[in-house]
Short mmCIF file of C-alpha atoms in Angstrom, two decimals:
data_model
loop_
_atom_site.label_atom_id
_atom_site.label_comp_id
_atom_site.label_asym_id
_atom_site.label_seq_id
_atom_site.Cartn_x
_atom_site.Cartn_y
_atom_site.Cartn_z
CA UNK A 429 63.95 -5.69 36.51
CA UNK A 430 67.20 -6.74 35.16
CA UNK A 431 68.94 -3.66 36.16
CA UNK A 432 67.61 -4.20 39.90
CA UNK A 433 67.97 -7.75 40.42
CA UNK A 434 71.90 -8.16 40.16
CA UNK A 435 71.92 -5.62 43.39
CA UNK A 436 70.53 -8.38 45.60
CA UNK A 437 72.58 -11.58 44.05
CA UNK A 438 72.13 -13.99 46.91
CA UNK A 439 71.51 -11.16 49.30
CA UNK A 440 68.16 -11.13 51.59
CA UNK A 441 66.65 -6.91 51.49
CA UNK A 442 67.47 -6.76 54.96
CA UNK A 443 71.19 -7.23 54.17
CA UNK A 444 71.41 -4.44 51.36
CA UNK A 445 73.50 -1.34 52.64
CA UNK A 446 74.25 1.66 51.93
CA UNK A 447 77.49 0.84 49.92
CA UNK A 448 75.62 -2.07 47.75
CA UNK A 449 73.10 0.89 47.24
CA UNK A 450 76.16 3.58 46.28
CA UNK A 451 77.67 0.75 44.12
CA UNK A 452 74.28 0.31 42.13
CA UNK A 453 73.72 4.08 41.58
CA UNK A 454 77.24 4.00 39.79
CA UNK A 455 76.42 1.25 37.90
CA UNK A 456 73.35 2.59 36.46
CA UNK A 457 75.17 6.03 36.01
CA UNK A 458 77.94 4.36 33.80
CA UNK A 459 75.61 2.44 31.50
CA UNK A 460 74.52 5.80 30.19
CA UNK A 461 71.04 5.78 30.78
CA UNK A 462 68.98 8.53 29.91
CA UNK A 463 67.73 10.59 32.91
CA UNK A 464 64.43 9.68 32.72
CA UNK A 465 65.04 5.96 32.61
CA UNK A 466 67.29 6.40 35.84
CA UNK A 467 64.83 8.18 37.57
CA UNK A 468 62.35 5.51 36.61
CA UNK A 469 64.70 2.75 38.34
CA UNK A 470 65.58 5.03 41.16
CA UNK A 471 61.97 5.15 41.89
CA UNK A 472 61.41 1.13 41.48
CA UNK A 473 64.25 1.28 44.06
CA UNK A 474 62.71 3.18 46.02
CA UNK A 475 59.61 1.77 46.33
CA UNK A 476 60.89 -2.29 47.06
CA UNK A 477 62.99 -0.34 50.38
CA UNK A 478 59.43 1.42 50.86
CA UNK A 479 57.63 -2.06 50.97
CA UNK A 480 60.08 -3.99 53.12
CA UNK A 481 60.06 -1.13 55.65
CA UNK A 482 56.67 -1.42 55.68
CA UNK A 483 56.21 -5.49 55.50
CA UNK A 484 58.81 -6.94 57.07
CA UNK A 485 60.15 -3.97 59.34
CA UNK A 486 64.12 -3.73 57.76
CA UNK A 487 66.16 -0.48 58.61
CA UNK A 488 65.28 1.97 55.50
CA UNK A 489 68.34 4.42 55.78
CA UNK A 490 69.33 3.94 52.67
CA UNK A 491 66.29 5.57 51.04
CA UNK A 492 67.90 8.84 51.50
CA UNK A 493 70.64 7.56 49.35
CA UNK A 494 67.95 7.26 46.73
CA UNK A 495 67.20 10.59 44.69
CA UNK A 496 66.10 11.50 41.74
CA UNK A 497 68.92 12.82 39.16
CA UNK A 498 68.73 16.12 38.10
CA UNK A 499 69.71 17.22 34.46
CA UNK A 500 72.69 19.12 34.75
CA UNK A 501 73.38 19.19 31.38
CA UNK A 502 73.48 23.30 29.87
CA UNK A 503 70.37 24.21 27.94
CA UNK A 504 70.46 23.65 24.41
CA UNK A 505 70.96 27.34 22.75
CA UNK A 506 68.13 26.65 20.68
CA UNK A 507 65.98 26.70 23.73
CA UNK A 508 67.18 30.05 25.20
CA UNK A 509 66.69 31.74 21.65
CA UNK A 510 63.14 30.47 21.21
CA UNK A 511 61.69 33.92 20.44
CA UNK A 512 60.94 36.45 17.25
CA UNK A 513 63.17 39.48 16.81
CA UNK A 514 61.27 42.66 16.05
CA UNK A 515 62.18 42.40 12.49
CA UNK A 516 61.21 38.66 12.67
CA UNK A 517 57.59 40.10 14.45
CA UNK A 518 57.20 43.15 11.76
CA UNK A 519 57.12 40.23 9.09
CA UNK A 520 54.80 38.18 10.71
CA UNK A 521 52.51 41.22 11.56
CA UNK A 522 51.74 42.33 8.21
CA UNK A 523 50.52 39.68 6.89
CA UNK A 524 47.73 39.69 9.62
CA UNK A 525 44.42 41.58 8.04
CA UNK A 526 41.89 40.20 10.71
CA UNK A 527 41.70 43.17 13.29
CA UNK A 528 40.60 40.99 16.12
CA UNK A 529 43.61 38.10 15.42
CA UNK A 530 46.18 41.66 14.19
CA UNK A 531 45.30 42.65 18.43
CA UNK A 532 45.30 39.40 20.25
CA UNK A 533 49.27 38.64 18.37
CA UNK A 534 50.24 42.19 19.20
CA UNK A 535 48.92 41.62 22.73
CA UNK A 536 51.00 38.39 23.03
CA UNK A 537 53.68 39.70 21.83
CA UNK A 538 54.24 43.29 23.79
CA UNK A 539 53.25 41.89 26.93
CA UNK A 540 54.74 38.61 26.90
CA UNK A 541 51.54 36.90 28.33
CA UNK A 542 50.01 32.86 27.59
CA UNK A 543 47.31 32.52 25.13
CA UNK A 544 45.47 30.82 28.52
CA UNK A 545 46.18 34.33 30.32
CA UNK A 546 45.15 36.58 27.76
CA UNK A 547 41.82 34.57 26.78
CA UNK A 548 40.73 34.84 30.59
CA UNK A 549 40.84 38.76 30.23
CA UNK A 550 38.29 41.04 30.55
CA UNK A 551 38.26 44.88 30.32
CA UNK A 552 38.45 45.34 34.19
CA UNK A 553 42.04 43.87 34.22
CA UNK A 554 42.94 47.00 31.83
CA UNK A 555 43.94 50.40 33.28
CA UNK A 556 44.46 52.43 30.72
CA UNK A 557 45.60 55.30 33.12
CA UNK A 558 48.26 53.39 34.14
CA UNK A 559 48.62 51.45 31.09
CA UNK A 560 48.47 48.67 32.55
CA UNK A 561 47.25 44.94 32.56
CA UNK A 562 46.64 42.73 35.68
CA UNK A 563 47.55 39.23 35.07
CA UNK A 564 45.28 37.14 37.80
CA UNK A 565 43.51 34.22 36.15
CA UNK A 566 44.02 31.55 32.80
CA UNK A 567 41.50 29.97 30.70
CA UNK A 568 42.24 26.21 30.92
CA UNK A 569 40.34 23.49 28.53
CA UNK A 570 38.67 20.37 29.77
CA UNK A 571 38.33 20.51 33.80
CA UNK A 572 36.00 17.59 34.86
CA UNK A 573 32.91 17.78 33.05
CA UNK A 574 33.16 21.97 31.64
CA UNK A 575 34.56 22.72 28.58
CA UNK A 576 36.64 25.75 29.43
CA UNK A 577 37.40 26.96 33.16
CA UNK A 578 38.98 30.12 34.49
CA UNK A 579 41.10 29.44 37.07
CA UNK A 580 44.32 30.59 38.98
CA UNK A 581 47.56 30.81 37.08
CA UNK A 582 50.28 27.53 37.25
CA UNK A 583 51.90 29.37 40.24
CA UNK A 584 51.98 32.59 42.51
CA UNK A 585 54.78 34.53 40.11
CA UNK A 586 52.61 34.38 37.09
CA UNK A 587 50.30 36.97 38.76
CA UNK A 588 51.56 40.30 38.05
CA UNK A 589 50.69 43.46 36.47
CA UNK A 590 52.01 44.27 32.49
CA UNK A 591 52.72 47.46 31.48
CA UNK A 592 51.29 47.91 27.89
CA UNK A 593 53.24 49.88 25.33
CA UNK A 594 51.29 53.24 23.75
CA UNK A 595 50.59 51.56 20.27
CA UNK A 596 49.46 48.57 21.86
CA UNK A 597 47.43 50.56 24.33
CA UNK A 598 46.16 52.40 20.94
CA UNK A 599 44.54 49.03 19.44
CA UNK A 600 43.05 48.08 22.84
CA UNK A 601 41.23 51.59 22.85
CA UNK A 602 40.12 51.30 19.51
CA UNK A 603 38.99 47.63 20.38
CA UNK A 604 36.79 48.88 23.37
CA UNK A 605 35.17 51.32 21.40
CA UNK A 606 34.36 49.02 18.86
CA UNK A 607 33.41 46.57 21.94
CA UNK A 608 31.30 48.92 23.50
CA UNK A 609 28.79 49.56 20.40
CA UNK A 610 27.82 45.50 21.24
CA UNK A 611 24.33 44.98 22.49
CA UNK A 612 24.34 44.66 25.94
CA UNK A 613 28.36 45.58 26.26
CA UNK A 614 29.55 45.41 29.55
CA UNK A 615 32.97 45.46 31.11
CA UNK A 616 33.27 42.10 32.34
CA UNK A 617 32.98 40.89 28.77
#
């Protein structure tokens, strides 16, 4: 890689130290790379220490000199205000005259939960005493050779329990009714 190569000039792997290593890393910074492309030759870096360690027994301190950079850069505003406003939901909302699409946005929207989470439902994670909904599972899409799988959420905060707003609560009441009328209804469905 062009960007690696002038590092070692005449100089043998064995003889690159921690300074040369300091002085590339500075050089890389100051060409303006994206982060992405810096990690990319940090990790090229890396892995040419990695292989001499391992091939031709050189010290490897100066792999710990060798992290990824981190994007320090503040989030884009844009990013932070990624959400509707009630007035901006109330707009959307009425033009919604499917019942079963008019509860699944409402759902997303009160509780704040992934389409994956809320498609891996079923009536036992609803307590309507407690109004309530217990977030323990997702629906994920193509998992080896099944279509759909249920499995754990993406990490161990994204279980948690909901609470569901009265007129929410209202339309999922009115749903299982309507649910339970089904031939062979049953509360895992």
């Amino acid at each position: 890689n062009r960007h690696i190569r002038p590092i070692f000039n005449d100089k043998k792997i064995s003889q690159v130290k921690a300074n040369t290593i300091n002085l590339w890393l500075e050089d890389i910074e100051s060409k303006n790379f994206n982060i992405k492309y810096q990690n990319k030759l940090i990790g090229l870096m890396r892995d040419i220490i990695k292989y001499a360690k391992d091939n031709y027994d050189i010290n490897s301190k100066v792999l710990a000199l060798l992290q990824s950079v981190k994007d320090e850069s503040p989030i884009e505003k844009e990013k932070l205000t990624n959400f509707w406003t009630y007035e901006e939901w109330k707009q959307f909302i009425k033009y919604v005259d499917d019942e079963y699409y008019y509860l699944v946005f409402n759902f997303l929207y009160f509780t704040g939960c992934r389409i994956g989470e809320v498609m891996a439902l079923n009536w036992h994670d609803l307590d309507f005493k407690n109004k309530t909904i217990s977030i323990t599972k997702s629906l994920n899409a193509k998992v080896g050779n099944k279509s759909y799988v249920i499995t754990s959420p993406k990490t161990s905060n994204s279980v948690r329990k909901v609470e569901i707003p009265d007129s929410l609560l209202k339309l999922l009441k009115t749903h299982y009714s309507n649910e339970k009328r089904i031939y062979s209804f049953n509360d895992d469905m």
